[in-house]
XYZ file of N, CA and C in Angstrom:
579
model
N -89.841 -2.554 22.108
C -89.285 -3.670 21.392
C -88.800 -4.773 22.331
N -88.889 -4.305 23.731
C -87.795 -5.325 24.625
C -88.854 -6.042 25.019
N -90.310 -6.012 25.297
C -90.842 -6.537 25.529
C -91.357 -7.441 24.563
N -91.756 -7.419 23.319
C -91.689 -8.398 22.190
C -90.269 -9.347 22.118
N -89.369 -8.686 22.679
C -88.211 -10.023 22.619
C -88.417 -10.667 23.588
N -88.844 -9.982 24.853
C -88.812 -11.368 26.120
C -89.847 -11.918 25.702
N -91.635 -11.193 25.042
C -92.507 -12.331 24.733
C -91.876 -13.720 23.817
N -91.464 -13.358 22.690
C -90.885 -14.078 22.448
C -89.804 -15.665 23.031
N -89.082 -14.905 23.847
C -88.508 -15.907 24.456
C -89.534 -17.122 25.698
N -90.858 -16.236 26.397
C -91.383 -16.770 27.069
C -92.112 -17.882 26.068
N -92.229 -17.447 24.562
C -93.516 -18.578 24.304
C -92.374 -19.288 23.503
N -91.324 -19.303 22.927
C -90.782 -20.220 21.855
C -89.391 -20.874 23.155
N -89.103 -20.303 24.191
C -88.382 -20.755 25.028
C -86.585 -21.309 24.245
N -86.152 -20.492 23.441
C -85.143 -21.157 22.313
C -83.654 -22.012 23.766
N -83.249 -23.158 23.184
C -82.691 -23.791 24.137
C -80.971 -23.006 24.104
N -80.546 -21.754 23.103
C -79.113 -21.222 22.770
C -79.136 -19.962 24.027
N -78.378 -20.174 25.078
C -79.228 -18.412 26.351
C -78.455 -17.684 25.685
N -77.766 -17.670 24.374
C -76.651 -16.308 23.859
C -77.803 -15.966 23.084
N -78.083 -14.806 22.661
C -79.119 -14.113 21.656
C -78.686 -13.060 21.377
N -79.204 -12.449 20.291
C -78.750 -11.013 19.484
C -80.003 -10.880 18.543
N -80.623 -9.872 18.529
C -81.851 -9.283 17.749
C -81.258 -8.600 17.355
N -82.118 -8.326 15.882
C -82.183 -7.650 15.069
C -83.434 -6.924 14.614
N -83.212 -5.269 14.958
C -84.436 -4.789 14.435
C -84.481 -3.408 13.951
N -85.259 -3.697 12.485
C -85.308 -3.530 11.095
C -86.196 -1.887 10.879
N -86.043 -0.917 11.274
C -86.713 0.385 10.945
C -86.139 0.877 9.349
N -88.003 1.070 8.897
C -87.643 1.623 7.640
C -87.063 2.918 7.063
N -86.624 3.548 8.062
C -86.142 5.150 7.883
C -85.551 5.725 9.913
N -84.393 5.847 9.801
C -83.743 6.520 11.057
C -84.472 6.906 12.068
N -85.609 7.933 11.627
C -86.345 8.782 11.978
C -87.712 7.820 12.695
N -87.682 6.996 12.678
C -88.768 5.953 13.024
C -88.089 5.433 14.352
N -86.932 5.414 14.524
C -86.692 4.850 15.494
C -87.015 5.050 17.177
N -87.382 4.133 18.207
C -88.061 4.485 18.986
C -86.726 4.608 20.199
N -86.641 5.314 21.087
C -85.865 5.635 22.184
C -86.064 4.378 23.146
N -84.841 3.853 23.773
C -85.001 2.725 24.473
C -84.651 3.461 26.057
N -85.350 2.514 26.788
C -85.535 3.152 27.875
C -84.249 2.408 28.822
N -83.871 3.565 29.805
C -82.424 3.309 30.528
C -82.275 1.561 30.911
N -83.265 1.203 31.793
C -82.969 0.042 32.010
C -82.161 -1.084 31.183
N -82.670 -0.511 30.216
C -82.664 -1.482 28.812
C -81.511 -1.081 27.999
N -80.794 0.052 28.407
C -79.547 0.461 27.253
C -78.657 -0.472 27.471
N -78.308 -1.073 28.547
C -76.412 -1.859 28.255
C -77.106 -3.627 27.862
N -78.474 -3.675 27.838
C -78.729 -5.048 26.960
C -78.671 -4.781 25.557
N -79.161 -3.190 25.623
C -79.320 -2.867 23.766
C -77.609 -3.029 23.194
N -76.868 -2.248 24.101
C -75.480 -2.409 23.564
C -74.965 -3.558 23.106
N -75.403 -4.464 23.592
C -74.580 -6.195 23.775
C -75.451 -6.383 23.182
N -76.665 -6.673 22.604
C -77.541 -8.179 22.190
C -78.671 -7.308 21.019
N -78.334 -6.241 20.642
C -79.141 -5.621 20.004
C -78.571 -4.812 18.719
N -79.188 -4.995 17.613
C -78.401 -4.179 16.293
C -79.922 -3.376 15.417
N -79.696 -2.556 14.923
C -80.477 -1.342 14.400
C -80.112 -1.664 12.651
N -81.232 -1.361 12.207
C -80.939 -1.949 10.948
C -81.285 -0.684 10.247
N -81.303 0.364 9.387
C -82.320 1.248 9.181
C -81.982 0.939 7.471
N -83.157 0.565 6.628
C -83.083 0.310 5.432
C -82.998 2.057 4.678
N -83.218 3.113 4.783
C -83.112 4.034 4.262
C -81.837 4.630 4.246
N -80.748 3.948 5.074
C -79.078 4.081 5.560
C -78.682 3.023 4.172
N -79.208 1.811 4.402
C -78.874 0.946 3.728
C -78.632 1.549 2.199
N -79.784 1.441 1.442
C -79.575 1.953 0.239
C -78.628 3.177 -0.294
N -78.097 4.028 0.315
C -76.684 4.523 0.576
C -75.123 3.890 0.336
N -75.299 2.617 0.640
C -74.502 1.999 0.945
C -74.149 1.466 -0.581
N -72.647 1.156 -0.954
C -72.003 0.349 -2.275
C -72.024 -0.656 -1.812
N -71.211 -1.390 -1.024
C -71.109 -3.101 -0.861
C -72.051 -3.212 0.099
N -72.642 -4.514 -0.410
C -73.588 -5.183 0.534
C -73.671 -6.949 -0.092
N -74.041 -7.478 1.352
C -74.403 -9.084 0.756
C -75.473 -9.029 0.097
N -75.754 -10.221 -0.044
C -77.322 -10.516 -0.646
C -78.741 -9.996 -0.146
N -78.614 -10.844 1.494
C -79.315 -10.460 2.145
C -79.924 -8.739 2.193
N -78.985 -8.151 2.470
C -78.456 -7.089 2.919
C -79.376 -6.396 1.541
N -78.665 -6.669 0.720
C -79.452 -6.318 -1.037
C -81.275 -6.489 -1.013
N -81.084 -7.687 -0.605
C -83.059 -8.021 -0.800
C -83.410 -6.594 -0.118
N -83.051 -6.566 1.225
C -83.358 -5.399 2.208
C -83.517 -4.762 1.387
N -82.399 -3.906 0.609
C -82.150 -2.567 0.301
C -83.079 -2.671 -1.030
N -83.591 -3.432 -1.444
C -84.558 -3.602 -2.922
C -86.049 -3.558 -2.353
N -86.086 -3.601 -1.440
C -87.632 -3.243 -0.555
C -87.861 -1.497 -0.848
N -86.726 -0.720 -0.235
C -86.625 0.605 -0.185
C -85.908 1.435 -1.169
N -85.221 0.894 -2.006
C -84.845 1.434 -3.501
C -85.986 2.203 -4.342
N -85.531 3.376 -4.829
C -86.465 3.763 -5.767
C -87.059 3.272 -7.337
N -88.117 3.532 -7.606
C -88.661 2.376 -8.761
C -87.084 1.951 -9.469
N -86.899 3.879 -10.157
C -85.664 3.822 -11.375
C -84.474 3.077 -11.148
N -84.493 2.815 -9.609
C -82.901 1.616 -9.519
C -83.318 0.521 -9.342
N -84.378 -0.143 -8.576
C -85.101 -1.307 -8.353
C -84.610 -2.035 -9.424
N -85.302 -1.749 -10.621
C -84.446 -3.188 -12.276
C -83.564 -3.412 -11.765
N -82.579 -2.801 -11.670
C -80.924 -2.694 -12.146
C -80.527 -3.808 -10.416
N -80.782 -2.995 -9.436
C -80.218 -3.924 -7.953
C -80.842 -5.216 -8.014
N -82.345 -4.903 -8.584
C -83.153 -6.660 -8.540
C -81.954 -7.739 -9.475
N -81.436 -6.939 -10.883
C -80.981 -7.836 -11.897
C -79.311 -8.089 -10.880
N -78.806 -7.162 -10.699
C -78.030 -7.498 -9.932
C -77.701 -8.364 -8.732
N -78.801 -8.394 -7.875
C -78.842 -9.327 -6.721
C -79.238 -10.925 -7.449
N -80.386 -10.858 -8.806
C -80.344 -12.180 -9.199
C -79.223 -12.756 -9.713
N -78.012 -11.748 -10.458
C -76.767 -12.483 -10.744
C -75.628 -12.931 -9.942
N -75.513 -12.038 -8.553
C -75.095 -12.576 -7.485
C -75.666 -13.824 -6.938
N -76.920 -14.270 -7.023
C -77.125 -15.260 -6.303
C -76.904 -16.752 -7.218
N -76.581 -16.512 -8.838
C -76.497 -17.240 -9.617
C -74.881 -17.595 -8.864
N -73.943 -16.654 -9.036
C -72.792 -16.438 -8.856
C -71.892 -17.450 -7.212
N -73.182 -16.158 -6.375
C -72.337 -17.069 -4.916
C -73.038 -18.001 -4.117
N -74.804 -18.407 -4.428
C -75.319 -19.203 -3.740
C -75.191 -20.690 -4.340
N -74.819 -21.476 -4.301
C -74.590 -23.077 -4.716
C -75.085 -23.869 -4.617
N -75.985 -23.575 -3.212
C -77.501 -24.515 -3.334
C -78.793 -24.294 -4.476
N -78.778 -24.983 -4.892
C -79.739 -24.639 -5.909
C -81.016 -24.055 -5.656
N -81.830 -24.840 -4.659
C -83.273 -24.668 -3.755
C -83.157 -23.158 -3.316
N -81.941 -23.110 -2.522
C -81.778 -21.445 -1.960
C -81.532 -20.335 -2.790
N -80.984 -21.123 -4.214
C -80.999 -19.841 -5.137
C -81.948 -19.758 -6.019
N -82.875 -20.714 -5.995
C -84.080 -20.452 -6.641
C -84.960 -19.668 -5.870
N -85.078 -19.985 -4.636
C -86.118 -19.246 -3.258
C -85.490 -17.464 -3.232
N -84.182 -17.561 -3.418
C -83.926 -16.170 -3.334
C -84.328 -15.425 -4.932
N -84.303 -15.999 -6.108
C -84.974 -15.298 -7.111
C -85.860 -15.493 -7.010
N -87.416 -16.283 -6.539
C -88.533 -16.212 -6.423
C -88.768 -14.922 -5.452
N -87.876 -14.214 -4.544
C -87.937 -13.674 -3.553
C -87.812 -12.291 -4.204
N -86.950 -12.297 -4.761
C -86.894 -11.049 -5.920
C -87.191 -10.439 -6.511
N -87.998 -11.415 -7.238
C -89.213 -11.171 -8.136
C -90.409 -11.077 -7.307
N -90.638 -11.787 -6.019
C -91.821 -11.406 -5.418
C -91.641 -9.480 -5.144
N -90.489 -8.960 -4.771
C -90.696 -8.087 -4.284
C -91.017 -6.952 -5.486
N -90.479 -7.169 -6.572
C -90.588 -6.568 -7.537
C -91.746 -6.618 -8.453
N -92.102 -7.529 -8.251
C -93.928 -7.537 -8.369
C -94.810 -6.809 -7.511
N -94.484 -6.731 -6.188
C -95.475 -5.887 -5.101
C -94.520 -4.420 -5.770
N -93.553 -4.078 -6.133
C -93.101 -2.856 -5.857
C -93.446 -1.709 -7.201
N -93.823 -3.302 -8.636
C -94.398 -2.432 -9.572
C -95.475 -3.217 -10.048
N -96.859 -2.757 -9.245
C -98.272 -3.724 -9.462
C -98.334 -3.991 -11.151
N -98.653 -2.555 -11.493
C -99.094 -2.634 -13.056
C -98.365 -3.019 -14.070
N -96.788 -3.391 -13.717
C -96.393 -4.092 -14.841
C -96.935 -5.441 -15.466
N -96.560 -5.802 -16.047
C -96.502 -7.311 -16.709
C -96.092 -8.427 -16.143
N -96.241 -9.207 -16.678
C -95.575 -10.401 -16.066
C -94.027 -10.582 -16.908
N -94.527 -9.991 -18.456
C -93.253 -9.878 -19.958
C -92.430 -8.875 -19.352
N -92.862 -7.752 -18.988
C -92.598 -6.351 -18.450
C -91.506 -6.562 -17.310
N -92.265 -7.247 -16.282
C -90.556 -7.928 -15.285
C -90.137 -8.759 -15.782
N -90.304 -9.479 -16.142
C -89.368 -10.502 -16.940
C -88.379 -9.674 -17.773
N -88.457 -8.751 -18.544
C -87.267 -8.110 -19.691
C -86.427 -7.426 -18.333
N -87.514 -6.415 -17.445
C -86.614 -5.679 -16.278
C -85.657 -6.536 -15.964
N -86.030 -7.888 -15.535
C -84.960 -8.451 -14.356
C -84.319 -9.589 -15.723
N -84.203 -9.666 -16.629
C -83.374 -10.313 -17.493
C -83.722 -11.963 -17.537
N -85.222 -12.634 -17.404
C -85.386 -13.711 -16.889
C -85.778 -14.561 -18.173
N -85.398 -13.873 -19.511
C -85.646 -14.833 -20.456
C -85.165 -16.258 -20.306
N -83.940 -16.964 -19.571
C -83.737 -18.033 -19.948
C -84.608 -18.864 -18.965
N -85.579 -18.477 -17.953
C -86.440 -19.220 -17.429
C -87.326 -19.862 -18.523
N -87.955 -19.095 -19.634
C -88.625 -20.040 -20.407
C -88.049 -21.276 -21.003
N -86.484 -21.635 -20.802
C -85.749 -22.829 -21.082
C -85.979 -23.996 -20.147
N -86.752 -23.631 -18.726
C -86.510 -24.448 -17.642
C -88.260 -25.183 -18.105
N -87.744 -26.614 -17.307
C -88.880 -27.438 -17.631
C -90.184 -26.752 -16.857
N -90.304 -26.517 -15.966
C -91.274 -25.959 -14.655
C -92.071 -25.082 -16.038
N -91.169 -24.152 -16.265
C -91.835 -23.242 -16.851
C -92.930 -23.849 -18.623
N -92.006 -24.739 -19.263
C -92.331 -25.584 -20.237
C -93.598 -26.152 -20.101
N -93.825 -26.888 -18.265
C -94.864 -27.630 -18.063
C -95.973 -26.661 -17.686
N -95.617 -25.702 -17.230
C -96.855 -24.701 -17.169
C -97.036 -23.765 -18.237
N -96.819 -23.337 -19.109
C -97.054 -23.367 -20.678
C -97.921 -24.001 -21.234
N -97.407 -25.027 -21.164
C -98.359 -26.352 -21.791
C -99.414 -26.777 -21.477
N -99.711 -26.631 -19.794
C -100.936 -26.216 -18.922
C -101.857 -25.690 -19.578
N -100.888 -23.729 -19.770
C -101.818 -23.417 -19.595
C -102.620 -23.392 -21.121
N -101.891 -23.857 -22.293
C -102.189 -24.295 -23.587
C -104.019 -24.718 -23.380
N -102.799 -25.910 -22.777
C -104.371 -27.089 -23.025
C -105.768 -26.636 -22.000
N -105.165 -25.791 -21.261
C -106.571 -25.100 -20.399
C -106.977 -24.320 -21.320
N -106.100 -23.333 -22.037
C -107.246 -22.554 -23.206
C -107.961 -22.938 -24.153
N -107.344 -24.255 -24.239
C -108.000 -25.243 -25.609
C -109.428 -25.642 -24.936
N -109.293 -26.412 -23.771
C -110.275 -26.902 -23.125
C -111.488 -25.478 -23.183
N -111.230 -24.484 -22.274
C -112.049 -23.499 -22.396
C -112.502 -22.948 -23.548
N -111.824 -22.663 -24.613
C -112.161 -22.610 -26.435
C -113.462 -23.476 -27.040
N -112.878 -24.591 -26.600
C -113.543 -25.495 -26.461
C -115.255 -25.699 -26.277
N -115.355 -25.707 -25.267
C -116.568 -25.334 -24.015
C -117.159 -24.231 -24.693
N -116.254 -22.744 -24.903
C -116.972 -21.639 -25.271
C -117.870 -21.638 -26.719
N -116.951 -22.303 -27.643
C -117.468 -22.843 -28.623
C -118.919 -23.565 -29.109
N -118.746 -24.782 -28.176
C -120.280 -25.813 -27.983
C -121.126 -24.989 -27.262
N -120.636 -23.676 -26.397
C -122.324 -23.095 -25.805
C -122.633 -22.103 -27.230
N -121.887 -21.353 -27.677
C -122.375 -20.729 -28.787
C -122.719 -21.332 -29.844
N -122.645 -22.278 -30.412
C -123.420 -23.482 -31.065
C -124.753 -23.647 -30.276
N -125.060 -24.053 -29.117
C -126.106 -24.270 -28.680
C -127.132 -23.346 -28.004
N -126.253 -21.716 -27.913
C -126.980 -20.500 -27.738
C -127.870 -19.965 -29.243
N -126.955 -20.573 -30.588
C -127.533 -20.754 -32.013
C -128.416 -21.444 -32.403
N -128.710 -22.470 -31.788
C -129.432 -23.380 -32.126
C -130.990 -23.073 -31.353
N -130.956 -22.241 -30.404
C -132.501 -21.770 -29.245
C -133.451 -20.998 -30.302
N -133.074 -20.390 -31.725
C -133.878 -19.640 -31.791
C -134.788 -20.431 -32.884
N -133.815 -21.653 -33.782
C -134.702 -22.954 -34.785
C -135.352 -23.629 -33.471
N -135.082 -24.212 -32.168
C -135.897 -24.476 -31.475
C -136.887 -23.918 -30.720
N -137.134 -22.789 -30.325
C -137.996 -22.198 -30.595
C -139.054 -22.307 -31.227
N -138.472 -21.882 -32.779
C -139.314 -21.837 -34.356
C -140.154 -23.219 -34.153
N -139.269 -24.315 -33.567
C -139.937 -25.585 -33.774
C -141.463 -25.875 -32.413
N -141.283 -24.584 -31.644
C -142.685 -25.000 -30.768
C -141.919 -25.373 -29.389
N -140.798 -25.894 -29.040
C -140.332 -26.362 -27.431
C -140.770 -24.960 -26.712
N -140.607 -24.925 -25.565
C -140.787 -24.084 -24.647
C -139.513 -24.069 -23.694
N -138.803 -22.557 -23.146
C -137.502 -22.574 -22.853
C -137.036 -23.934 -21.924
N -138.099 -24.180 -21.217
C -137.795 -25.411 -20.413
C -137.145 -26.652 -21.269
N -138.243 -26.985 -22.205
C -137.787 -28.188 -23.021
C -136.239 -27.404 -23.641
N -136.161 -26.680 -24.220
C -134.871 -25.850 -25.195
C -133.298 -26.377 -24.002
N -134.182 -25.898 -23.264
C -132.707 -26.069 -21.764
C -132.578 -27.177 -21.627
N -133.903 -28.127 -21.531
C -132.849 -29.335 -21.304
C -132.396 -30.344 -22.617
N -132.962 -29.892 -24.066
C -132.546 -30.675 -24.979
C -130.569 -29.930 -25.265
N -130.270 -29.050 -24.451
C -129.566 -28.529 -24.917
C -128.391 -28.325 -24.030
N -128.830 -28.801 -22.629
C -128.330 -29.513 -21.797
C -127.311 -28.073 -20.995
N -128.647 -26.480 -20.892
C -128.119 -25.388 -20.300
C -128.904 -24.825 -19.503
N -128.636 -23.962 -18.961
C -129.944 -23.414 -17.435
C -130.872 -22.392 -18.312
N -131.711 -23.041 -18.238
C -132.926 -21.759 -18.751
C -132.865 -20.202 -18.233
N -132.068 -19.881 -17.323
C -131.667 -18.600 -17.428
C -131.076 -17.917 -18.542
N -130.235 -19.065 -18.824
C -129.180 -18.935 -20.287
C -130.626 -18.639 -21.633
N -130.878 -19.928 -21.786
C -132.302 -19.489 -22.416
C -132.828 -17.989 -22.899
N -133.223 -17.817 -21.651
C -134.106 -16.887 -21.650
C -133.225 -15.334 -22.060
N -132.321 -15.719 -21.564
C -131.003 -13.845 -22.130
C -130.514 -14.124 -23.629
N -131.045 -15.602 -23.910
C -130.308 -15.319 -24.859
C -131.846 -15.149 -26.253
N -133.163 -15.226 -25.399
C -134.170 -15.295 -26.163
C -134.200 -13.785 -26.708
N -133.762 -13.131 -25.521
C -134.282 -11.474 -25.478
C -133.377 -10.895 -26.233
């Protein structure tokens, strides 16, 4: 790990010479033995994070929370996700940062339960009053008028997949059919058979 921190420092060169890393093992047991040279820098400038300690733990910040909602089991995941989103309603005041931290939330809780829903996390994490927010209103309405549009479209080809077999009857040949009808004679032809 000590060598990823000095790479680090060689390519981003940070202008603060005080530093303190932080690094993040997902379970105790992962952790790698630091070698002598390196113990009285680890003491001073180095902290151990182990998220499987974490979730153990009653009080925690936010931060600290996202962590522990990575490694939470499914059955508590709802409950800490809904919890960390009401804390951040509660103690973050920037708006931008408390929106980024519930987008963050929900990202993780989406990777952590693929096959739910989109309705499905939404009831988990309590996010009905997002459908009040305009964002959400304007993409609604999106996606409205995209289904209309596509309805649409799907509509006029099946009208004109109906219409191949009176033209036909009338003598065109799929070529002429395709282009009075303004579709790829592949279409035509699957839909002759």
């Amino acid at each position: 790990m000590f060598p990823s921190i000095f790479l680090f420092f060689s390519q981003y060169k940070p202008i603060n010479p005080e530093w303190f890393a932080i690094v993040i093992f997902d379970r105790k047991s992962n952790d790698v033995a630091i070698p002598t040279r390196y113990q009285e820098i680890a003491q001073l400038r180095l902290q151990r994070i182990y998220l499987d300690e974490i979730s153990q733990q009653e009080q925690f910040d936010i931060g600290i929370g996202i962590l522990k909602l990575v490694v939470e089991t499914e059955d508590k995941a709802g409950e800490l996700a809904r919890n960390l989103i009401e804390r951040t309603k509660q103690e973050v005041k920037n708006n931008v940062n408390q929106k980024q931290l519930r987008e963050l939330i929900e990202t993780i809780i989406i990777y952590k339960f693929p096959k739910l829903s989109y309705e499905e996390i939404e009831n988990m994490l309590n996010l009905q009053e997002i459908k009040e927010t305009r964002v959400y209103q304007d993409a609604k309405a999106e996606g409205i008028q995209k289904g209309k549009r596509e309805g649409i479209e799907e509509g006029m080809l099946r009208q004109k997949l109906a219409m191949i077999p009176l033209l036909q009857g009338l003598g065109l040949t799929i070529e002429q059919i395709a282009q009075r009808l303004e579709i790829s004679e592949k279409l035509v032809r699957e839909s002759i058979k």
